XYZ file of C-alpha atoms in Angstrom:
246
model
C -1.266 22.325 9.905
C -3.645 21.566 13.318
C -5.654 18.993 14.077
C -7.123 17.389 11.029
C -10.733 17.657 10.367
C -10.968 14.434 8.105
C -8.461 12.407 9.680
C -8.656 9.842 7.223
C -8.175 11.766 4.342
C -6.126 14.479 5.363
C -3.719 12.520 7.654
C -2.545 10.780 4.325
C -2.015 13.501 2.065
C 0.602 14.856 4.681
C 1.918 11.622 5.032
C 2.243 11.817 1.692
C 3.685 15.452 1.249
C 6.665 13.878 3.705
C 7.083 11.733 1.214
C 7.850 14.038 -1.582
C 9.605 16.626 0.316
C 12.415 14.251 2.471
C 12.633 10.954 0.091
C 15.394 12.213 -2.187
C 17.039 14.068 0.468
C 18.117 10.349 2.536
C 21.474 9.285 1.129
C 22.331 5.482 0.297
C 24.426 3.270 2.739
C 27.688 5.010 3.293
C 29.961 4.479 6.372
C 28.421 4.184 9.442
C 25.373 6.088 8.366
C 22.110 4.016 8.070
C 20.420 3.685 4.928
C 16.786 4.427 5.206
C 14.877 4.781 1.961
C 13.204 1.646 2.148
C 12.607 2.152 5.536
C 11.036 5.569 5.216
C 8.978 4.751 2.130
C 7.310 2.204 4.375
C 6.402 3.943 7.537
C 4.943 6.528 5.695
C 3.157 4.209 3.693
C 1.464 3.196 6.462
C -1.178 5.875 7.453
C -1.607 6.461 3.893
C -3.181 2.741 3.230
C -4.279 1.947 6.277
C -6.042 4.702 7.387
C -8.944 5.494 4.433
C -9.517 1.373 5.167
C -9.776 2.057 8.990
C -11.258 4.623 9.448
C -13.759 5.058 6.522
C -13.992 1.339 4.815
C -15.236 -0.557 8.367
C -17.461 1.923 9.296
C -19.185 2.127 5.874
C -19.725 -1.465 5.995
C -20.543 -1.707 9.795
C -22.301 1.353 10.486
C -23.161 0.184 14.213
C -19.442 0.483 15.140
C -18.852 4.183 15.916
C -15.944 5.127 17.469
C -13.558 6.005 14.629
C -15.899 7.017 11.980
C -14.572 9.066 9.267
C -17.289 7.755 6.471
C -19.938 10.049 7.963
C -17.631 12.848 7.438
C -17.638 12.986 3.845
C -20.597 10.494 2.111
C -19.109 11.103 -1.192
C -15.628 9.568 -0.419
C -17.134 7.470 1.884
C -19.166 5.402 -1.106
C -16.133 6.012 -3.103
C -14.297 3.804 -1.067
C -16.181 1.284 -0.431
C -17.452 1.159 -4.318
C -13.606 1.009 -5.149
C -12.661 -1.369 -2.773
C -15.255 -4.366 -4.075
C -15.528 -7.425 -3.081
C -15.558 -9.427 -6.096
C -14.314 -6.780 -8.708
C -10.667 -7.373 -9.661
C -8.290 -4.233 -8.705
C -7.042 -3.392 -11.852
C -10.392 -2.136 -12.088
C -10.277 0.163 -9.196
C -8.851 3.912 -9.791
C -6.550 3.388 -7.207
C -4.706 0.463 -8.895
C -1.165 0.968 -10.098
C 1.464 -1.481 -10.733
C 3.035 -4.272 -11.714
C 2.561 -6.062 -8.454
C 2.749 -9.966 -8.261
C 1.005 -12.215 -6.721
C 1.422 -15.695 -4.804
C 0.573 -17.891 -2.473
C 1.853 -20.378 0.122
C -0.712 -23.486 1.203
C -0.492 -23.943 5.222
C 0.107 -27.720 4.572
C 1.859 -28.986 8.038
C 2.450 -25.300 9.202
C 4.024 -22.207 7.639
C 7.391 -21.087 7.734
C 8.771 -18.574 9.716
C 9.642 -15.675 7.413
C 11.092 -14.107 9.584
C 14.006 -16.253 10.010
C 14.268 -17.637 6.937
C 13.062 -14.932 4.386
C 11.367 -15.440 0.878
C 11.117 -19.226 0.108
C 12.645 -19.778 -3.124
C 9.717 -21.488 -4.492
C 7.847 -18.881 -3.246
C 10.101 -15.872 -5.047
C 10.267 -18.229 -8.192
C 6.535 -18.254 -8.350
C 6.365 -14.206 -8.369
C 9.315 -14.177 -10.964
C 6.560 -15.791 -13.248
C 4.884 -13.611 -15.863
C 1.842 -15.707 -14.335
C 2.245 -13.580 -11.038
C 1.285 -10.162 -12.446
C -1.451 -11.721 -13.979
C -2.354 -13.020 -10.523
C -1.817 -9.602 -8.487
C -4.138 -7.371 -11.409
C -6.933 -9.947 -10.862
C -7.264 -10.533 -7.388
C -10.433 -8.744 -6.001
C -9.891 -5.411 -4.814
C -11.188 -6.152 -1.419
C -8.377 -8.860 -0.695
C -5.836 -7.044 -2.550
C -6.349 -4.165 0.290
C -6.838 -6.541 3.068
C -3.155 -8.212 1.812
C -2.020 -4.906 1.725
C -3.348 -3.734 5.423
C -2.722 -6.752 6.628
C 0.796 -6.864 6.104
C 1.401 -3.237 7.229
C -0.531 -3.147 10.613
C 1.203 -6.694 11.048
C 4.460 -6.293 10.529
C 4.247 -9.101 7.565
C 6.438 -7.276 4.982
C 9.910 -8.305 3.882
C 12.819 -6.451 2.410
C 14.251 -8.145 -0.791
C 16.982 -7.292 -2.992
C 16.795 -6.455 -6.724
C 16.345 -9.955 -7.825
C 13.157 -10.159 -5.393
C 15.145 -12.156 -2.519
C 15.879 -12.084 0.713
C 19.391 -11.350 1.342
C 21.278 -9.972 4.301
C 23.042 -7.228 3.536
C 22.311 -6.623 0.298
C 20.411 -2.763 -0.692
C 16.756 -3.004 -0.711
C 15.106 -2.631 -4.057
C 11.802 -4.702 -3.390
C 9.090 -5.560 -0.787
C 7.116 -8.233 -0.435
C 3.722 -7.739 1.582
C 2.147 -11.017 3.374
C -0.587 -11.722 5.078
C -2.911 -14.947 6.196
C -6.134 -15.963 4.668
C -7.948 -15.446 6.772
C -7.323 -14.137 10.950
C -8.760 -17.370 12.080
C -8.081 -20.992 11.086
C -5.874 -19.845 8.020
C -4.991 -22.260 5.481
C -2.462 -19.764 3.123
C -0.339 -16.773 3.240
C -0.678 -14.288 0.393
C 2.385 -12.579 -0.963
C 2.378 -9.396 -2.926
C 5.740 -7.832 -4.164
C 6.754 -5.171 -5.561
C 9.923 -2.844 -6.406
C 10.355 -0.420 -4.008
C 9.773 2.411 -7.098
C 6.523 1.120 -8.297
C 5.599 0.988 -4.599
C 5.701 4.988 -4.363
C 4.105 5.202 -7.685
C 1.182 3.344 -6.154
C 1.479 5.919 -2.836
C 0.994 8.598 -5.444
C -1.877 7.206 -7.464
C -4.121 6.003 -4.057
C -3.582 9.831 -2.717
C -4.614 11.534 -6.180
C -7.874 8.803 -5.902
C -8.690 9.863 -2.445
C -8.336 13.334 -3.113
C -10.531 13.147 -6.417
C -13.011 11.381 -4.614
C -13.583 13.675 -1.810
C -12.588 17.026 -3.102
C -15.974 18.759 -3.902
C -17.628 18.168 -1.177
C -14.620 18.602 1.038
C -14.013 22.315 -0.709
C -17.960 22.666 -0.206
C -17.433 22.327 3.709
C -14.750 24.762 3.345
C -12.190 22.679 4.822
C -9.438 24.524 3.199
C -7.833 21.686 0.953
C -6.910 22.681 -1.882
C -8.038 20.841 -5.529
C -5.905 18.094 -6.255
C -3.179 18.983 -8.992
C -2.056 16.141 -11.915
C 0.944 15.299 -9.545
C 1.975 12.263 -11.729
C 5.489 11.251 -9.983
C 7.894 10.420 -12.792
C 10.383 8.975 -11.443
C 13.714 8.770 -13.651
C 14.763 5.954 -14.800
C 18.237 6.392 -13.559
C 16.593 7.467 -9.663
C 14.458 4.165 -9.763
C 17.643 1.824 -10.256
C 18.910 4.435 -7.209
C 16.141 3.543 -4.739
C 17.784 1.810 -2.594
C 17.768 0.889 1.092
């Protein structure tokens, strides 16, 4: 592969391809060698979500700013996009939703923790072990469930948990948690959004099918040789998700 023509679009889907090809082939935690499943899932999770929001989203709704602009490259995935990621609609709606994620959040009050000392509150993680918190994630708006998500990646706000959803040294990674302010200036809560790790690369899978849905006639129109996007529904087994593991 060269130099992409949409990078937006086509930077992801190889992201993306790594994903499929090397996941299974990094082993679990054995001697001195470094486990890195969690740790691979999430870098490469990276230009996949925050890319199409970069480079597409902010230019479609600020078309003065010019210097990165993928949404004049393809106007079909360009509205696509933005339609999907709405302000007010709730992303469960959205074709790029997949889940369970859960959802809470964390009132400034007389400052915020540091999470990165002290991991997951516990009131926090007993708040996303509530039924309520699904509930919560599939109903926030599908603007601020990206801008969580975007946030937390191009921040460095995302925490490694164990299979109980906690934050414990040591222990194999089975869960992330995603955070990110209210708001970049003056914020008055954090946002949490968790996940198992296994859900997390079902979601990978499902917001690459979207964007290639969304873009593929006109791209194959332009003749930008990508080819149609095939049903690539991940299954993962059920005895491989209780395997991915940090």
């Amino acid at each position: 592969m060269g130099n992409p023509t949409h990078f937006s679009l086509e930077v992801p889907k190889r992201a993306h391809q790594l994903l499929r090809d090397l996941y299974e082939q990094l082993g679990d935690s054995e001697g001195t060698k470094l486990p890195l499943k969690a740790t691979f899932l999430l870098s490469v999770s990276m230009p996949i979500v925050i890319l199409p929001i970069e480079r597409i989203l902010k230019y479609k709704r600020n078309p003065n700013e010019v210097h990165m602009n993928d949404a004049v490259l393809n106007a079909r995935l360009a509205d696509a996009v933005d339609r999907a990621i709405d302000l007010e609609a709730k992303v469960h709606e959205a074709k790029f939703f997949m889940g369970p994620w859960q959802h809470a959040t964390l009132e400034k009050g007389s400052g915020f923790p540091n999470l990165a000392a002290d991991g997951l509150p516990e009131d926090i993680a007993q708040q996303l072990d509530s039924p309520d918190a699904v509930e919560d994630a599939r109903n926030l708006s599908a603007n601020r469930f990206c801008k969580i998500l975007r946030n937390a990646l191009a921040h460095g706000g995302v925490l490694y948990l164990d299979q109980h959803g906690r934050s414990r040294s040591g222990a194999p990674v089975r869960r992330f948690a995603f955070v990110s302010t209210n708001s970049p200036n003056n914020p008055t809560k954090l946002h949490f959004l968790r996940i198992k790790m296994a859900d997390y690369r079902a979601f990978l899978q499902r917001w690459v099918d979207w964007l290639n849905e969304e873009a593929i006639e006109e791209i194959l129109a332009e003749g930008l040789g990508l080819e149609a996007p095939e049903a690539e529904a991940e299954i993962i087994p059920e005895e491989a998700a209780k395997a991915v593991v940090e």
